C-alpha atoms as one frame of an Amber mdcrd trajectory, in Angstrom:
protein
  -8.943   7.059   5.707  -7.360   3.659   6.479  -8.873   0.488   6.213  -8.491
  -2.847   8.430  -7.639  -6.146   6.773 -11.059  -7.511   7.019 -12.625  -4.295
   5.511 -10.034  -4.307   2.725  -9.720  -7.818   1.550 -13.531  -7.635   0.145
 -12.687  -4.981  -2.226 -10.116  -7.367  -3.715 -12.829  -9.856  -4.154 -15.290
  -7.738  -5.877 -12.551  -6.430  -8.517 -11.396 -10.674  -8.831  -8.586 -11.093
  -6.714  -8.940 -14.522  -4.728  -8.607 -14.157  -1.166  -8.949 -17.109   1.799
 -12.106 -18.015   3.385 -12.222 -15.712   6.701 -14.388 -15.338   9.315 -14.281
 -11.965  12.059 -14.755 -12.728  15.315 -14.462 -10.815  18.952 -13.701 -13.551
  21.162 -11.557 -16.670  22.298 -14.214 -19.128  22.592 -15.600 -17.387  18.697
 -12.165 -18.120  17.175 -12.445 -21.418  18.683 -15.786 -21.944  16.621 -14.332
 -20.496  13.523 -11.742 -22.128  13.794 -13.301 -25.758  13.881 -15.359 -24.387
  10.702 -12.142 -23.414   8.175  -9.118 -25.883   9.400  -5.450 -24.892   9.422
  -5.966 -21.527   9.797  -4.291 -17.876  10.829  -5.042 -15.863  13.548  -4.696
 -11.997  12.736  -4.897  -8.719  14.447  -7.478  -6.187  13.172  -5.539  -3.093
  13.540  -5.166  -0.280  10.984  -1.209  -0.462  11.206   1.093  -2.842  10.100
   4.033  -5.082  11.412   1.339  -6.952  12.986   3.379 -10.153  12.366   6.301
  -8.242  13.928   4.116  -7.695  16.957   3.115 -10.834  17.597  -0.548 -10.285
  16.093  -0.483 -12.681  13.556   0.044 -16.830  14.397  -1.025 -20.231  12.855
  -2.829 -22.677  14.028  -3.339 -26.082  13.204  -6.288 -27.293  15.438  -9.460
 -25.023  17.104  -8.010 -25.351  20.348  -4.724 -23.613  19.507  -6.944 -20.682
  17.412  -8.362 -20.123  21.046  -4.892 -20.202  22.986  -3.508 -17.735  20.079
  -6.869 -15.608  20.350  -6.032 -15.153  24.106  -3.258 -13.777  23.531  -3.695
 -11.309  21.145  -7.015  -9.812  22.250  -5.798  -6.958  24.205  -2.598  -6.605
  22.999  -1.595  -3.077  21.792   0.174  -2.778  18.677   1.418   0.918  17.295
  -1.236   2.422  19.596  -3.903   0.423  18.686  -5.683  -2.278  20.981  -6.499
  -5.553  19.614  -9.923  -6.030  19.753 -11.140  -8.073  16.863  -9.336 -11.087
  15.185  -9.665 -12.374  11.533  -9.343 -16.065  11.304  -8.269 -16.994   7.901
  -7.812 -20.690   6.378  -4.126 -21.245   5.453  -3.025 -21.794   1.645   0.406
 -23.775   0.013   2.732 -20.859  -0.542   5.109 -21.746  -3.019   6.496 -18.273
  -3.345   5.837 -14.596  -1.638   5.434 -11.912  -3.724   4.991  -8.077  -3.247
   2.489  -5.552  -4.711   1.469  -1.905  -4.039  -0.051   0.467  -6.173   0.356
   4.124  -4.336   0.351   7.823  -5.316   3.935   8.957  -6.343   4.462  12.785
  -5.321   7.655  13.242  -7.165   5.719  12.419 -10.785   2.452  13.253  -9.445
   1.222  10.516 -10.910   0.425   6.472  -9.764   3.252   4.440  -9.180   2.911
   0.508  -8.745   5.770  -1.485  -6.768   6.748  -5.156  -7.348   9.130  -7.274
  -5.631   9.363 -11.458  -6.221  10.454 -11.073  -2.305   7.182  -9.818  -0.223
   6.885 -10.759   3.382   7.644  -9.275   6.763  11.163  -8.462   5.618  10.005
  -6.259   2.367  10.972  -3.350   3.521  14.503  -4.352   4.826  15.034  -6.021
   1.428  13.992  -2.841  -0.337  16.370  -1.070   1.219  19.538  -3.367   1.279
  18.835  -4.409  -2.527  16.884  -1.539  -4.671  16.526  -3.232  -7.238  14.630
  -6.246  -5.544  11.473  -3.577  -5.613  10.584  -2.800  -9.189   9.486   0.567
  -9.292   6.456   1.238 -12.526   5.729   4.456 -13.055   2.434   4.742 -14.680
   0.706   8.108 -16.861  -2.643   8.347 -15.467  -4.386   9.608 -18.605  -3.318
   6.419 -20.240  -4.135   3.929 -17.834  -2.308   0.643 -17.283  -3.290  -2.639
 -19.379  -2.589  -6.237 -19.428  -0.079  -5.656 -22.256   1.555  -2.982 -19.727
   1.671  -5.201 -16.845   3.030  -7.978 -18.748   6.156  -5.914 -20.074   6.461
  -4.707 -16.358   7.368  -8.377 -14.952   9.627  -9.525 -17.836  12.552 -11.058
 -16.418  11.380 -11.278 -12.862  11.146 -14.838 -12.950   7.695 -15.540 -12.578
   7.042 -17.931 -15.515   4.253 -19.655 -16.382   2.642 -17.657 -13.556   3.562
 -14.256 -15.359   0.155 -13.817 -16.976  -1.520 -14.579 -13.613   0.207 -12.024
 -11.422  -0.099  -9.453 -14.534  -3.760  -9.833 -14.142  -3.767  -9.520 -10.578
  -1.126  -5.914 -11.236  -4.633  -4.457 -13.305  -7.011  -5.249 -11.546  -5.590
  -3.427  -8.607  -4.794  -1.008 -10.377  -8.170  -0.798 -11.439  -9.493  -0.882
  -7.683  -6.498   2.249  -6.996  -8.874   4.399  -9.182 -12.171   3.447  -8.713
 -11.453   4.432  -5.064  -9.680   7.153  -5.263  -6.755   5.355  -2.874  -4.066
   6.723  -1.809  -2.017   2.988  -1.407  -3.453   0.060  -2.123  -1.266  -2.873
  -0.912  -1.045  -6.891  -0.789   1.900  -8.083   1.137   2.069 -11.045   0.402
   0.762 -11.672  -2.543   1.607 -15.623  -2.764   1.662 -18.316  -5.520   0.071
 -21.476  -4.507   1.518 -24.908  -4.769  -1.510 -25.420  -6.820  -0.600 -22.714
  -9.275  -3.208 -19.887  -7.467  -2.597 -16.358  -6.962  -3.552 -15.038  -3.505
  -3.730 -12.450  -1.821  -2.943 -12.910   2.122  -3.006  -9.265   3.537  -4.599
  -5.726   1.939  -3.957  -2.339   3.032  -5.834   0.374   1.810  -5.646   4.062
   2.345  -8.045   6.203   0.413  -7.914  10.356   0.179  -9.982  11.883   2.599
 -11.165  14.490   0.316 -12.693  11.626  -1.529 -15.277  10.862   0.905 -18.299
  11.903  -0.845 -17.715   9.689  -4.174 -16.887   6.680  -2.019 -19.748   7.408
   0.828 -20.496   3.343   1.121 -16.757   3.158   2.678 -16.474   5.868   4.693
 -18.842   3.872   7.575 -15.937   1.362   7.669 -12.763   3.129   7.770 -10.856
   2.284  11.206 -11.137   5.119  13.732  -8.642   7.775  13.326  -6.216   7.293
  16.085  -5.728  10.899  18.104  -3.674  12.413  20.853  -6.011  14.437  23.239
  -5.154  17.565  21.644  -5.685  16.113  17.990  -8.865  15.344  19.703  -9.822
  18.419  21.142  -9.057  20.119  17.543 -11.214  17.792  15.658 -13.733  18.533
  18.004 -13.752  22.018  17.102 -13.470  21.482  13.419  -9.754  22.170  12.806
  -6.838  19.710  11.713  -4.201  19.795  14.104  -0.860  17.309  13.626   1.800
  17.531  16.436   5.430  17.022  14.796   7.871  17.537  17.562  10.010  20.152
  16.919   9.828  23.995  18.389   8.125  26.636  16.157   4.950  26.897  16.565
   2.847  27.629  13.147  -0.739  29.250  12.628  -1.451  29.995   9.312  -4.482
  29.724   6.740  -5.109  27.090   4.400  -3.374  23.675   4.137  -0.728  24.688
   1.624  -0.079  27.816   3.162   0.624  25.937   6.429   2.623  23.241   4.859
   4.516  25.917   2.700   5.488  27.528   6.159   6.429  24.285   7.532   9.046
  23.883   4.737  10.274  27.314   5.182  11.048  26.304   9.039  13.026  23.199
   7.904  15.052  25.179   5.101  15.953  27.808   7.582  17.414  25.263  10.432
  14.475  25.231  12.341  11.929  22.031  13.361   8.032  23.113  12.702   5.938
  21.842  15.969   2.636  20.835  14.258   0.629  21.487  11.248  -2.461  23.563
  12.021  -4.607  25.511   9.566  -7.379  27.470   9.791  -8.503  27.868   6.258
 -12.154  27.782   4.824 -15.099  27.769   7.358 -12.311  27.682  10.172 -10.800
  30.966   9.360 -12.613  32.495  12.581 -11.269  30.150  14.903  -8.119  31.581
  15.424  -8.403  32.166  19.128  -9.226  28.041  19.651  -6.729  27.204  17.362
  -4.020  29.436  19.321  -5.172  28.034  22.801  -4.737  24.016  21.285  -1.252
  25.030  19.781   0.158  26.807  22.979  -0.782  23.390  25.409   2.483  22.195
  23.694   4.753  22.886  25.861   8.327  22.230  23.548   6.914  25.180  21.633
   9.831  28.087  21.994   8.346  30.452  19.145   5.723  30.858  17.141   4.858
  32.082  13.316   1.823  33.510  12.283   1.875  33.171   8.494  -1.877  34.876
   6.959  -2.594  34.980   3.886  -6.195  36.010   2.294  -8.094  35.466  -0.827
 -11.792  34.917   0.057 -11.232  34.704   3.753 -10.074  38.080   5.605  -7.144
  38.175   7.300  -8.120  41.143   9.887 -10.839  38.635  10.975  -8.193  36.233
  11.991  -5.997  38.201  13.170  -8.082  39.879  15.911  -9.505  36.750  17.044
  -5.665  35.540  17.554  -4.512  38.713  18.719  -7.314  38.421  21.599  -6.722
  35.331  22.602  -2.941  36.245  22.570  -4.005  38.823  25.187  -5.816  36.484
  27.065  -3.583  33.791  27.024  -0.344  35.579  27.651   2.163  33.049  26.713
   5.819  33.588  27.244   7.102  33.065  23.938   7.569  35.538  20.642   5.511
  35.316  17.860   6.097  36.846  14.375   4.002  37.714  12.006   3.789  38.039
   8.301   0.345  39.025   6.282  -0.737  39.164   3.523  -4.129  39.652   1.380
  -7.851  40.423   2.169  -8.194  43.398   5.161  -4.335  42.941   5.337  -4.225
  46.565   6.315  -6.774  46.645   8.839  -4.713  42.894  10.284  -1.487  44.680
  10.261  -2.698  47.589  12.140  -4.479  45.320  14.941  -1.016  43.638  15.159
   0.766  47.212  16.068  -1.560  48.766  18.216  -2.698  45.307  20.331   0.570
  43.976  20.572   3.255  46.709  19.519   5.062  44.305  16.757   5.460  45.015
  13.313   4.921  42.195  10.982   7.184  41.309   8.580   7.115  41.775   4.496
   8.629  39.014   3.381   7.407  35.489   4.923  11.005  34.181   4.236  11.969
  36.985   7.006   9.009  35.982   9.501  10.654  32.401   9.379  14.061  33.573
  10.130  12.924  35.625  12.973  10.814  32.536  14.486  13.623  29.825  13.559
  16.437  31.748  15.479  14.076  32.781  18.479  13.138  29.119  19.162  17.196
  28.113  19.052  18.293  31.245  21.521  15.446  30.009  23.839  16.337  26.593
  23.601
């Protein structure tokens, strides 16, 4: 689930990190009015992506009547997909210095891993990646937590000075908020240091896990819309998870890791996988839908069929897929490998439906797909 500035900043707030007066408004003439209320101000983009500023979705304004010329411009505008259709106006603070500061989910350590640079902005990423060691990477053990004692040996030497205490307050307390809301990155770029000595926080991004959704029920209402393509559509709709990724094997298989396991196995093998779609849990008897969403791709030159069944039964799947294979009677091979509950009964539907023999080994399956998706291309 991702979160819009204006839904984000407010969690910042209620853990103590100051933020500028704001107001949200839909309109020109509404900016205008806000506008007139806070001063100086900033006219932002509400979309859940970023490089807004990049875009042209974020401008300042020093009177009301330039908010509304500004506002003009950006309602409508479409940035990474998304159309502008709400604007934060924001009062302007006396940045002395940009900082940056992320806490996110590091899969290499499985474990939270919080990012500082003394150089946040637009640029961040450009500087992270010319200079490394501009982003200070702090690896933190999650049955241990992360203190003010922590945070303050994390920023020695970055130059921060008097303000080191500050900003080291500011590192825990988001790191506090990371936890109690089960995020997945939780992000202020920039987080600036006033000209009055203030730490602020002038953007949030926040990203929480999906499967988290019943312990954080109050902010599920006001996530940003999941942006779709019509056949990510169409499979939401029918209760399955389908990601298009561009390449030319097709897979089908059951359970998100099973799926994402196969997915790997394409890429190790040469091969480019041409979505994620799983049908594990309540979905394992949707087979046939999820075969006629996968097969309106039309770059897809083969197609793997990795099963695998614990609790759900993999001869139920597979004769839902092998009759809508009938049915549909695409002209591309498919290969199968299965494994599991009623895996007899599955591989036996699979030689007397369709006359193949699935593989043993998944490793072979892969092979066989990989190869018959390069002769055909």
């Amino acid at each position: 689930m991702n979160f819009e500035e204006y839904r984000a900043k407010p969690l910042l707030e209620t853990c103590g990190v100051a933020v500028p007066a704001s107001e949200l408004v839909w309109d020109a003439d509404a900016a205008e009015v806000a506008a007139a209320r806070i001063g100086k101000c900033v006219v932002k983009a509400q979309v859940p992506t970023g490089k807004r500023g990049k875009a042209g979705g974020i401008k300042l304004a020093a009177t009301s009547e330039e908010a509304k010329a500004h506002a003009q411009a950006i309602l409508g505008m479409e940035i990474d997909g998304h159309r502008v259709e709400k604007l934060l106006i924001e009062a302007q603070v006396p940045i002395a210095q940009e900082l940056y500061v992320a806490v996110l989910n590091d899969v290499a350590s499985k474990n939270p891993l919080i990012l500082f640079s003394m150089m946040g902005g637009m640029d961040v990423e450009e500087v992270a990646e010319t200079d490394p060691e501009a982003m200070r990477k702090i690896p933190v053990d999650i049955t241990k937590g992360f203190d003010l004692s922590s945070a303050q040996r994390a920023l020695e030497g970055c130059g921060l000075g008097e303000m080191q205490a500050a900003v080291a307050d500011v590192l825990v307390k988001l790191y506090r908020a990371y936890r109690d809301r089960d995020a997945e990155l939780l992000e202020i770029n920039p987080l600036v240091l006033t000209d009055n000595g203030q730490v602020v926080a002038l953007d949030c991004k926040l990203t929480i896990d999906d499967s988290a959704a019943p312990r954080q029920a109050e902010l599920v209402e006001q996530a940003a819309p999941e942006l779709m393509t019509a056949l990510e559509l169409k499979a939401h709709e029918a209760g399955l998870k389908y990601i298009a990724l561009g390449g030319s094997v097709g897979v089908l298989a059951n359970g998100a890791g099973l799926t994402m396991t196969s997915m790997d196995a394409i890429t190790h093998y040469g091969g480019e996988p041409a979505n994620f779609l799983e049908i594990g849990g309540e979905a394992y008897t949707k087979s046939k839908i999820a075969l006629s969403i996968l097969l309106e791709n039309t770059d897809i030159r083969s197609l793997l069929v990795n099963f695998c069944g614990a609790f759900a039964r993999t001869d139920v799947m597979t004769e839902g897929l092998v009759a809508a294979w009938k049915d549909l009677a695409p002209d591309i091979p498919i290969f199968f490998t299965i494994h599991g509950t009623g895996e007899d009964e599955a591989v036996k539907i699979v030689r007397e439906e369709l006359g193949l023999e699935p593989f043993d080994l998944m490793d072979d399956a892969v092979k066989a797909a990989v190869a018959a998706a390069a002769e055909a291309a």
